[in-house]
mmCIF file of C-alpha atoms in Angstrom:
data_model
loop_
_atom_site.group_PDB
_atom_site.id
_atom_site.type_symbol
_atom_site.label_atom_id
_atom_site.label_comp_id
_atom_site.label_asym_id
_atom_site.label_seq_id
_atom_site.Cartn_x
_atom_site.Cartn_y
_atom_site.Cartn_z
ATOM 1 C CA UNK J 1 -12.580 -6.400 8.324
ATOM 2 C CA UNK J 2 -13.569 -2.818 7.210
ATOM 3 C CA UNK J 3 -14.511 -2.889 3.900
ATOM 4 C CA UNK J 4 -13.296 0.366 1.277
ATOM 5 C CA UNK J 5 -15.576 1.064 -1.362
ATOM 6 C CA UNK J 6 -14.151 3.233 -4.193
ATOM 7 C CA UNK J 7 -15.793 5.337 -7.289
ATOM 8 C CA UNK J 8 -16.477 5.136 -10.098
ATOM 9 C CA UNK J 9 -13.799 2.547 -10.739
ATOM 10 C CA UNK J 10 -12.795 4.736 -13.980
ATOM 11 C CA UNK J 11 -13.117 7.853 -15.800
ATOM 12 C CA UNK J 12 -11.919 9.981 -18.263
ATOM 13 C CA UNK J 13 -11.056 13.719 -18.199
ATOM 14 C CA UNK J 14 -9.294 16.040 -19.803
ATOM 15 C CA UNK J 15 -5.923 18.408 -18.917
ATOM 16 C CA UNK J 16 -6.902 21.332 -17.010
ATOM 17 C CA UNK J 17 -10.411 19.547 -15.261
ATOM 18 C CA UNK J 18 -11.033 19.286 -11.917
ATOM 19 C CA UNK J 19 -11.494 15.430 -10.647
ATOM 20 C CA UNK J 20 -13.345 13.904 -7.989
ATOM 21 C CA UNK J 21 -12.935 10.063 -6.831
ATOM 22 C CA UNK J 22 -14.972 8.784 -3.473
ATOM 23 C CA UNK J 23 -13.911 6.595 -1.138
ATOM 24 C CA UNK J 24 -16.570 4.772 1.355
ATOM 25 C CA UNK J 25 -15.541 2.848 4.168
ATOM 26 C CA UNK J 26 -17.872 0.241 5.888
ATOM 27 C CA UNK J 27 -17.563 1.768 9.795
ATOM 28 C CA UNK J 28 -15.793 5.525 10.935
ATOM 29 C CA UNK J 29 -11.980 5.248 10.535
ATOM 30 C CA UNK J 30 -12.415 8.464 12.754
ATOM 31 C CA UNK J 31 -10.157 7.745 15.898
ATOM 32 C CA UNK J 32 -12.434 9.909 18.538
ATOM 33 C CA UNK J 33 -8.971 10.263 20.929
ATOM 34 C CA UNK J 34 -6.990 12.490 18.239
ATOM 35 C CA UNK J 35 -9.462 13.577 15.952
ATOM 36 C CA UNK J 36 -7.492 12.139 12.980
ATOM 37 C CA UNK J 37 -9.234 9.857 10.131
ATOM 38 C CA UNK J 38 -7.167 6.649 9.927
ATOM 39 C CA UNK J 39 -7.250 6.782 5.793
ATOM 40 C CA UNK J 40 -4.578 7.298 3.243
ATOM 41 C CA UNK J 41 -5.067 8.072 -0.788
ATOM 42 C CA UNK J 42 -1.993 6.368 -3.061
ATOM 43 C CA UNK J 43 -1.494 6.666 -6.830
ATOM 44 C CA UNK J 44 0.043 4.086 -8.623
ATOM 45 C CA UNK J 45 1.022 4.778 -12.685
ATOM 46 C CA UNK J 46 1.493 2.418 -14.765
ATOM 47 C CA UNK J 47 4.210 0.012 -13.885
ATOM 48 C CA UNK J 48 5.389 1.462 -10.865
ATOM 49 C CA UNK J 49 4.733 0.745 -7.216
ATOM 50 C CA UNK J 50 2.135 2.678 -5.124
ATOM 51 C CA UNK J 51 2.993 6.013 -3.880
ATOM 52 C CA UNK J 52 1.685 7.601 -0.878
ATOM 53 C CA UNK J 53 -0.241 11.354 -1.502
ATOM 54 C CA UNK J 54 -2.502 11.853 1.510
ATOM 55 C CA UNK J 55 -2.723 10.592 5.099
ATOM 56 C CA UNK J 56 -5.001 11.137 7.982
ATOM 57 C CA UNK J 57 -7.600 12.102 5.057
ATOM 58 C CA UNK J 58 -6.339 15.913 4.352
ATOM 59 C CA UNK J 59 -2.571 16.141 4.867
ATOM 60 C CA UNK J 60 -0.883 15.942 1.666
ATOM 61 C CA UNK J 61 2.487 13.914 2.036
ATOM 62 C CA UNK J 62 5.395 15.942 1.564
ATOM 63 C CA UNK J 63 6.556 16.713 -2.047
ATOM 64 C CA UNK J 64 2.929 16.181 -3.040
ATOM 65 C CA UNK J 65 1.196 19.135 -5.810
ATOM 66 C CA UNK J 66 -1.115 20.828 -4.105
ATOM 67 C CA UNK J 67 -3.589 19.859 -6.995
ATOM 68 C CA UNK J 68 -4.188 17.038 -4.702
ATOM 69 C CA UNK J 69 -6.886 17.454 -2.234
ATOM 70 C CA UNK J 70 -8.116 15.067 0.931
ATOM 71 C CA UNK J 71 -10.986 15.304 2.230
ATOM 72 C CA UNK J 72 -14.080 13.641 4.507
ATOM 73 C CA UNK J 73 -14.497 12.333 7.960
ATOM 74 C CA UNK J 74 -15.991 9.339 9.028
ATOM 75 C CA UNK J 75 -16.850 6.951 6.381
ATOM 76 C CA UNK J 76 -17.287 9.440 3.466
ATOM 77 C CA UNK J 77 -13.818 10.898 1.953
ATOM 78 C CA UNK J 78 -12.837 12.082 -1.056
ATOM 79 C CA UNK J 79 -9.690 12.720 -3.677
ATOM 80 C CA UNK J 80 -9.665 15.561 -5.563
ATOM 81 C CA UNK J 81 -7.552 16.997 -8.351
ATOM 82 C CA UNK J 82 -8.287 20.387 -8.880
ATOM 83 C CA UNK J 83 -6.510 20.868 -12.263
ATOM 84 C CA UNK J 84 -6.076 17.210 -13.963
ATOM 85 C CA UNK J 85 -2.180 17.145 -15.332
ATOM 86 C CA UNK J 86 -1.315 14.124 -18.201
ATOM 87 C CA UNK J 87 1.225 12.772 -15.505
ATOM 88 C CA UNK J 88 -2.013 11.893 -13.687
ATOM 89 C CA UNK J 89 -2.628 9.094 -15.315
ATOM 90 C CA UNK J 90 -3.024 6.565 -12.852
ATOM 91 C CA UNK J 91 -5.074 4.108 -10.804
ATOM 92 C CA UNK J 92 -5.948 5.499 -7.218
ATOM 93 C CA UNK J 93 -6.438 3.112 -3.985
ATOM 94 C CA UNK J 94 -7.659 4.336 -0.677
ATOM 95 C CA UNK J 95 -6.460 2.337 2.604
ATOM 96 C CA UNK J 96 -8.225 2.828 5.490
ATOM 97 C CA UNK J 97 -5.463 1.878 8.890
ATOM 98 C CA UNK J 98 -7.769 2.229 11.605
ATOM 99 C CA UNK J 99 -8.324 -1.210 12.155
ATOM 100 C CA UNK J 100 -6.432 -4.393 11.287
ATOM 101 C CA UNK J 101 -5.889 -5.465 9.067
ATOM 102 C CA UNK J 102 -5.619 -2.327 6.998
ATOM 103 C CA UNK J 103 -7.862 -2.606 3.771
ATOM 104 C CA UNK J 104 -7.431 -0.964 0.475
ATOM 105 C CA UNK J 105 -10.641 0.161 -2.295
ATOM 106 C CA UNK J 106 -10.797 -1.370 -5.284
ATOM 107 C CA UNK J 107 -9.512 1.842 -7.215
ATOM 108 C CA UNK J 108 -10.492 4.719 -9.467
ATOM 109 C CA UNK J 109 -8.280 4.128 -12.747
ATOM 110 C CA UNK J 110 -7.805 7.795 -14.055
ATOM 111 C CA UNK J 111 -7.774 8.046 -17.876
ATOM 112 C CA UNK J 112 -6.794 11.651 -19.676
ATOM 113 C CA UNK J 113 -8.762 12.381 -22.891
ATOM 114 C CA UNK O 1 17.170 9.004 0.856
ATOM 115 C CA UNK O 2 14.459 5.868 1.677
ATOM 116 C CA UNK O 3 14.866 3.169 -0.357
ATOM 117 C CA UNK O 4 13.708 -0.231 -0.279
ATOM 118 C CA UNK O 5 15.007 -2.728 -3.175
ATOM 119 C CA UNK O 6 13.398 -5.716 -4.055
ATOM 120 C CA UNK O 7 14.643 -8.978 -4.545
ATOM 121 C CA UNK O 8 13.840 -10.267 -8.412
ATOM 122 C CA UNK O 9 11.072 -12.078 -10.580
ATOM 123 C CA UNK O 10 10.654 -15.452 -9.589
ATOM 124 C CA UNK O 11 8.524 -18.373 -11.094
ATOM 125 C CA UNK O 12 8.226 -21.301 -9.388
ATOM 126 C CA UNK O 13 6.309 -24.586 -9.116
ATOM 127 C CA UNK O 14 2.482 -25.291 -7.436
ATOM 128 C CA UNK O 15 3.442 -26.582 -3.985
ATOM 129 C CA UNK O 16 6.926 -25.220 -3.906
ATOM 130 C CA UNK O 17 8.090 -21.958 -1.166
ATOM 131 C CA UNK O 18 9.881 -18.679 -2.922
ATOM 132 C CA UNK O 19 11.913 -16.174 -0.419
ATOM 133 C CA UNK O 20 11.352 -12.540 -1.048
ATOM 134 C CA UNK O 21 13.410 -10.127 -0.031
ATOM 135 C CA UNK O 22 13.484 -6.118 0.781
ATOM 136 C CA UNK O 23 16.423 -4.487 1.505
ATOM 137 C CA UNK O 24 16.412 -1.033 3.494
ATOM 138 C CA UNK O 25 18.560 1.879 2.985
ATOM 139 C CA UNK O 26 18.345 5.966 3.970
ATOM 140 C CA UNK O 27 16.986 5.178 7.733
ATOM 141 C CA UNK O 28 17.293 3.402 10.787
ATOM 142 C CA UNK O 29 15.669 -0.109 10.232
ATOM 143 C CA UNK O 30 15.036 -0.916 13.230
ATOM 144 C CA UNK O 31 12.478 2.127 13.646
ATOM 145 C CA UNK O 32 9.687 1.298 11.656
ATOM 146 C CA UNK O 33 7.293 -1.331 10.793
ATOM 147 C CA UNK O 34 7.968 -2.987 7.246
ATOM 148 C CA UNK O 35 4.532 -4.375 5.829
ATOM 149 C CA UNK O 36 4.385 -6.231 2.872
ATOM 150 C CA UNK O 37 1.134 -6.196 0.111
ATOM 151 C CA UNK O 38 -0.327 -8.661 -2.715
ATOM 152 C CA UNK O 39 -1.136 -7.023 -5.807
ATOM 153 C CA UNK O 40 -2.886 -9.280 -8.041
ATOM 154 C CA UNK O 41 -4.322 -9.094 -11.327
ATOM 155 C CA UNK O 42 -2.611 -5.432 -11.698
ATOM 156 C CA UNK O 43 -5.173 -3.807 -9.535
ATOM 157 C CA UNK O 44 -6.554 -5.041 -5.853
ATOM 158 C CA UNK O 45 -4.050 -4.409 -3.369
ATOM 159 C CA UNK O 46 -4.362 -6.933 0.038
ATOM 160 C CA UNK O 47 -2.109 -6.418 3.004
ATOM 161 C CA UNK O 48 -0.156 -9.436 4.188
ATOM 162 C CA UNK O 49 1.585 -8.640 7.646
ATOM 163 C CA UNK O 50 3.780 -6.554 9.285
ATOM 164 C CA UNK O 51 7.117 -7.052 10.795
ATOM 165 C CA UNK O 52 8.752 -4.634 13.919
ATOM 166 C CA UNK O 53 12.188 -4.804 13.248
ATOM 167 C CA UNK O 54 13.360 -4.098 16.414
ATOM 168 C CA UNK O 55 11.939 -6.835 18.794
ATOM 169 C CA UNK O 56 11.055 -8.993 15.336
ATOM 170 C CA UNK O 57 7.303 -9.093 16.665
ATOM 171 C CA UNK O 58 4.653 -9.962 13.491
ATOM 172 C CA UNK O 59 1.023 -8.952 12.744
ATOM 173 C CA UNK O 60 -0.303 -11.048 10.208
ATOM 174 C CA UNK O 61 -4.024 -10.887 7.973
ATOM 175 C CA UNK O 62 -5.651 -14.127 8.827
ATOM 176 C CA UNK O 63 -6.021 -14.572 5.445
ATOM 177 C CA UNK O 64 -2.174 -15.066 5.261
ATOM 178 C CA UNK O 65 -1.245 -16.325 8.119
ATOM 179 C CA UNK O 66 -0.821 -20.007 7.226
ATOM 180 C CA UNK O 67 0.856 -18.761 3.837
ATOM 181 C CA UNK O 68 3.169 -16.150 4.708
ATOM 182 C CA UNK O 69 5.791 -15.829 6.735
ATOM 183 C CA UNK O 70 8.155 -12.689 8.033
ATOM 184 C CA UNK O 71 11.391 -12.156 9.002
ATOM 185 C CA UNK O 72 14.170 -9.721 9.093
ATOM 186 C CA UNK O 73 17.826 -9.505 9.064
ATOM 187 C CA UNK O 74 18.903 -6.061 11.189
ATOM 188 C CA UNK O 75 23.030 -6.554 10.199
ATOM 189 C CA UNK O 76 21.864 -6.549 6.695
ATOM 190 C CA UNK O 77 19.152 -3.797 7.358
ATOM 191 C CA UNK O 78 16.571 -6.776 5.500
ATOM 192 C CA UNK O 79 13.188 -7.466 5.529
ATOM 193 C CA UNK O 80 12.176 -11.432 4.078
ATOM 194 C CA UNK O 81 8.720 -12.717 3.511
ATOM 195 C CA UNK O 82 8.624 -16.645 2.435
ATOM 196 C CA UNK O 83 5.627 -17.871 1.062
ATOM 197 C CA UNK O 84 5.133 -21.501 1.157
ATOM 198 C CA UNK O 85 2.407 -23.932 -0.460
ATOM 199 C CA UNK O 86 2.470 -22.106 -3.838
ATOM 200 C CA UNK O 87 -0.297 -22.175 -5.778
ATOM 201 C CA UNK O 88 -1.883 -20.263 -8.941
ATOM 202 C CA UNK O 89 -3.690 -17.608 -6.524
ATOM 203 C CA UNK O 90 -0.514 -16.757 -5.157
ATOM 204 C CA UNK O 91 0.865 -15.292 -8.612
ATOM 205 C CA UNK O 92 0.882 -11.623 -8.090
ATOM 206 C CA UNK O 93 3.432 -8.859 -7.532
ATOM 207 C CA UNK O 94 4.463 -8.214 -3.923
ATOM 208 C CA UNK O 95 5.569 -5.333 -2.324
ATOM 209 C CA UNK O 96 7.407 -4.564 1.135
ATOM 210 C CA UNK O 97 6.477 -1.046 2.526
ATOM 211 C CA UNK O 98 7.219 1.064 5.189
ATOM 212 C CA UNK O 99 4.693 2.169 7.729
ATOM 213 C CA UNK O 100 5.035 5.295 9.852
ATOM 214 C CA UNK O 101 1.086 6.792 9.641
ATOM 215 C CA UNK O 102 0.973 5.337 6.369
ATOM 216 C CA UNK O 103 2.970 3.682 3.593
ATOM 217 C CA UNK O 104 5.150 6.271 2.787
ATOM 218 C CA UNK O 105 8.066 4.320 0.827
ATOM 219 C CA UNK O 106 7.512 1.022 -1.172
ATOM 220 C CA UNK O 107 9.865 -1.507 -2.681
ATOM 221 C CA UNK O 108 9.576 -1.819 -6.658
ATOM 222 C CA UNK O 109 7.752 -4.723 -5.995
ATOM 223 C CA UNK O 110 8.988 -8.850 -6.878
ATOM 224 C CA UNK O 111 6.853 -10.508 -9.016
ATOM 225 C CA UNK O 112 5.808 -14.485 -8.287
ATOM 226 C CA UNK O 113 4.467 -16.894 -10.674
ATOM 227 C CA UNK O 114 3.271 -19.885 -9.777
ATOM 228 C CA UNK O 115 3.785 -22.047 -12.993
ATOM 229 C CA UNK O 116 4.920 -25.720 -13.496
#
C-alpha cells in the first residue's frame, strides 16, 4: 500500500496568513500515460464529513475559493491557503488514488489564532 | 443536487453485524462508484471498498475484506455496507462516498459503537 505522509500534523495561524501543509507519498502517484497526479486534498471542520477541494494535485473542485492552492508532482505536493479565513478551521487529509487501495495522510489540523 | 443520506447511530454488541445504509439522490446511481471510509478516533480516515452500481462488481481493502461487506439496491437508488464480527476496533464513524476522480460528495456519515 502507498503510504501518505502529512505535515506538521497541526498549526496555528492567524486571519489574513498564508498556510502551507505537505503531503509525501511513499512512490509517484504520477500516472506517466496522462500526466495527471492521482492525489486529492479534503477538509473536514469540525463535525462534518470530508469535503473534496483539489484533485489531480492542482485543480480546485468546483465552488472551491481560490485561496486554495494544489500543488507538486510525484511524491512531493502541497496545500496552500494563501489568505487563512476563520471558516478554515479544519483538519486536512490528502488521498493519494493511484493505486489500490486508495490511502489517506494522517492530517494537518488547522487552528486560527 | 448530490446527496447521499446516511442511515443513523447505531450501538451494538461485540460479535453482533450492524447494516449501514446510503441513500443516493441528484444523479444517476448506477454511474458511479460508491466507496465507503472508516473514520476512527475523529481523525485517520481508511478506505473500505467500493461498489459499481451498475454490474454490482466490489473492490475491497484486504484489510476489510473478511469484515465488510457491499451491496446496493438500484430501485431504491441504495448503497448498504454490513459489517459483521463486531468488535471494539470497529467503533468509528463511517461514511459512503462517491467516486468520479475523487470523492466529490460524502454521506453525513453513521456512527457504530461496539458496546455490550
Amino acid at each position: 500500500d502507498i503510504v501518505m505522509t502529512q505535515s506538521p500534523s497541526s498549526l496555528a495561524m492567524s486571519v489574513g496568513q498564508k498556510v502551507t501543509m505537505s503531503c509525501k507519498s511513499s512512490q509517484s502517484l504520477l500516472n506517466s500515460s496522462n500526466q495527471k497526479n492521482y492525489l486529492a486534498w479534503y477538509q473536514q471542520k469540525p463535525g462534518q464529513s470530508p469535503k473534496l477541494l483539489v484533485y489531480f494535485a492542482s485543480t480546485r473542485e468546483s465552488g472551491v475559493p481560490d485561496r486554495f492552492i494544489g500543488s507538486g508532482s510525484g511524491t512531493d505536493f502541497t496545500l496552500t491557503i494563501s489568505s487563512v479565513q476563520a471558516e478554515d478551521l479544519a483538519d486536512y487529509f490528502c488521498q493519494q488514488h493511484y493505486s489500490t487501495p486508495p490511502t489517506f495522510g494522517g492530517g494537518t489540523k488547522l487552528e486560527i489564532k | 443536487e448530490v446527496q447521499l443520506q446516511q442511515s443513523g447511530p447505531e450501538l451494538v454488541k461485540p460479535g453482533a453485524s450492524v447494516k449501514i445504509s446510503c441513500k443516493a439522490s441528484g444523479y444517476t446511481f448506477t454511474d458511479y462508484n460508491m466507496h465507503w471510509v472508516k473514520q476512527s478516533h475523529g481523525k485517520s480516515l481508511e478506505w473500505i471498498g467500493y461498489i459499481y452500481p451498475y454490474n454490482g462488481g466490489t473492490g475491497y481493502n484486504q484489510k476489510f475484506k473478511s469484515k465488510a461487506t457491499l451491496t446496493v439496491d438500484n430501485s431504491s437508488s441504495t448503497a448498504y455496507m454490513e459489517l459483521r464480527s463486531l468488535t471494539s476496533e470497529d467503533s468509528a464513524v463511517y461514511y459512503c462516498a462517491r467516486m468520479v476522480y475523487a470523492m466529490d460528495y460524502w454521506g453525513q456519515g453513521t456512527s457504530v459503537t461496539v458496546s455490550s
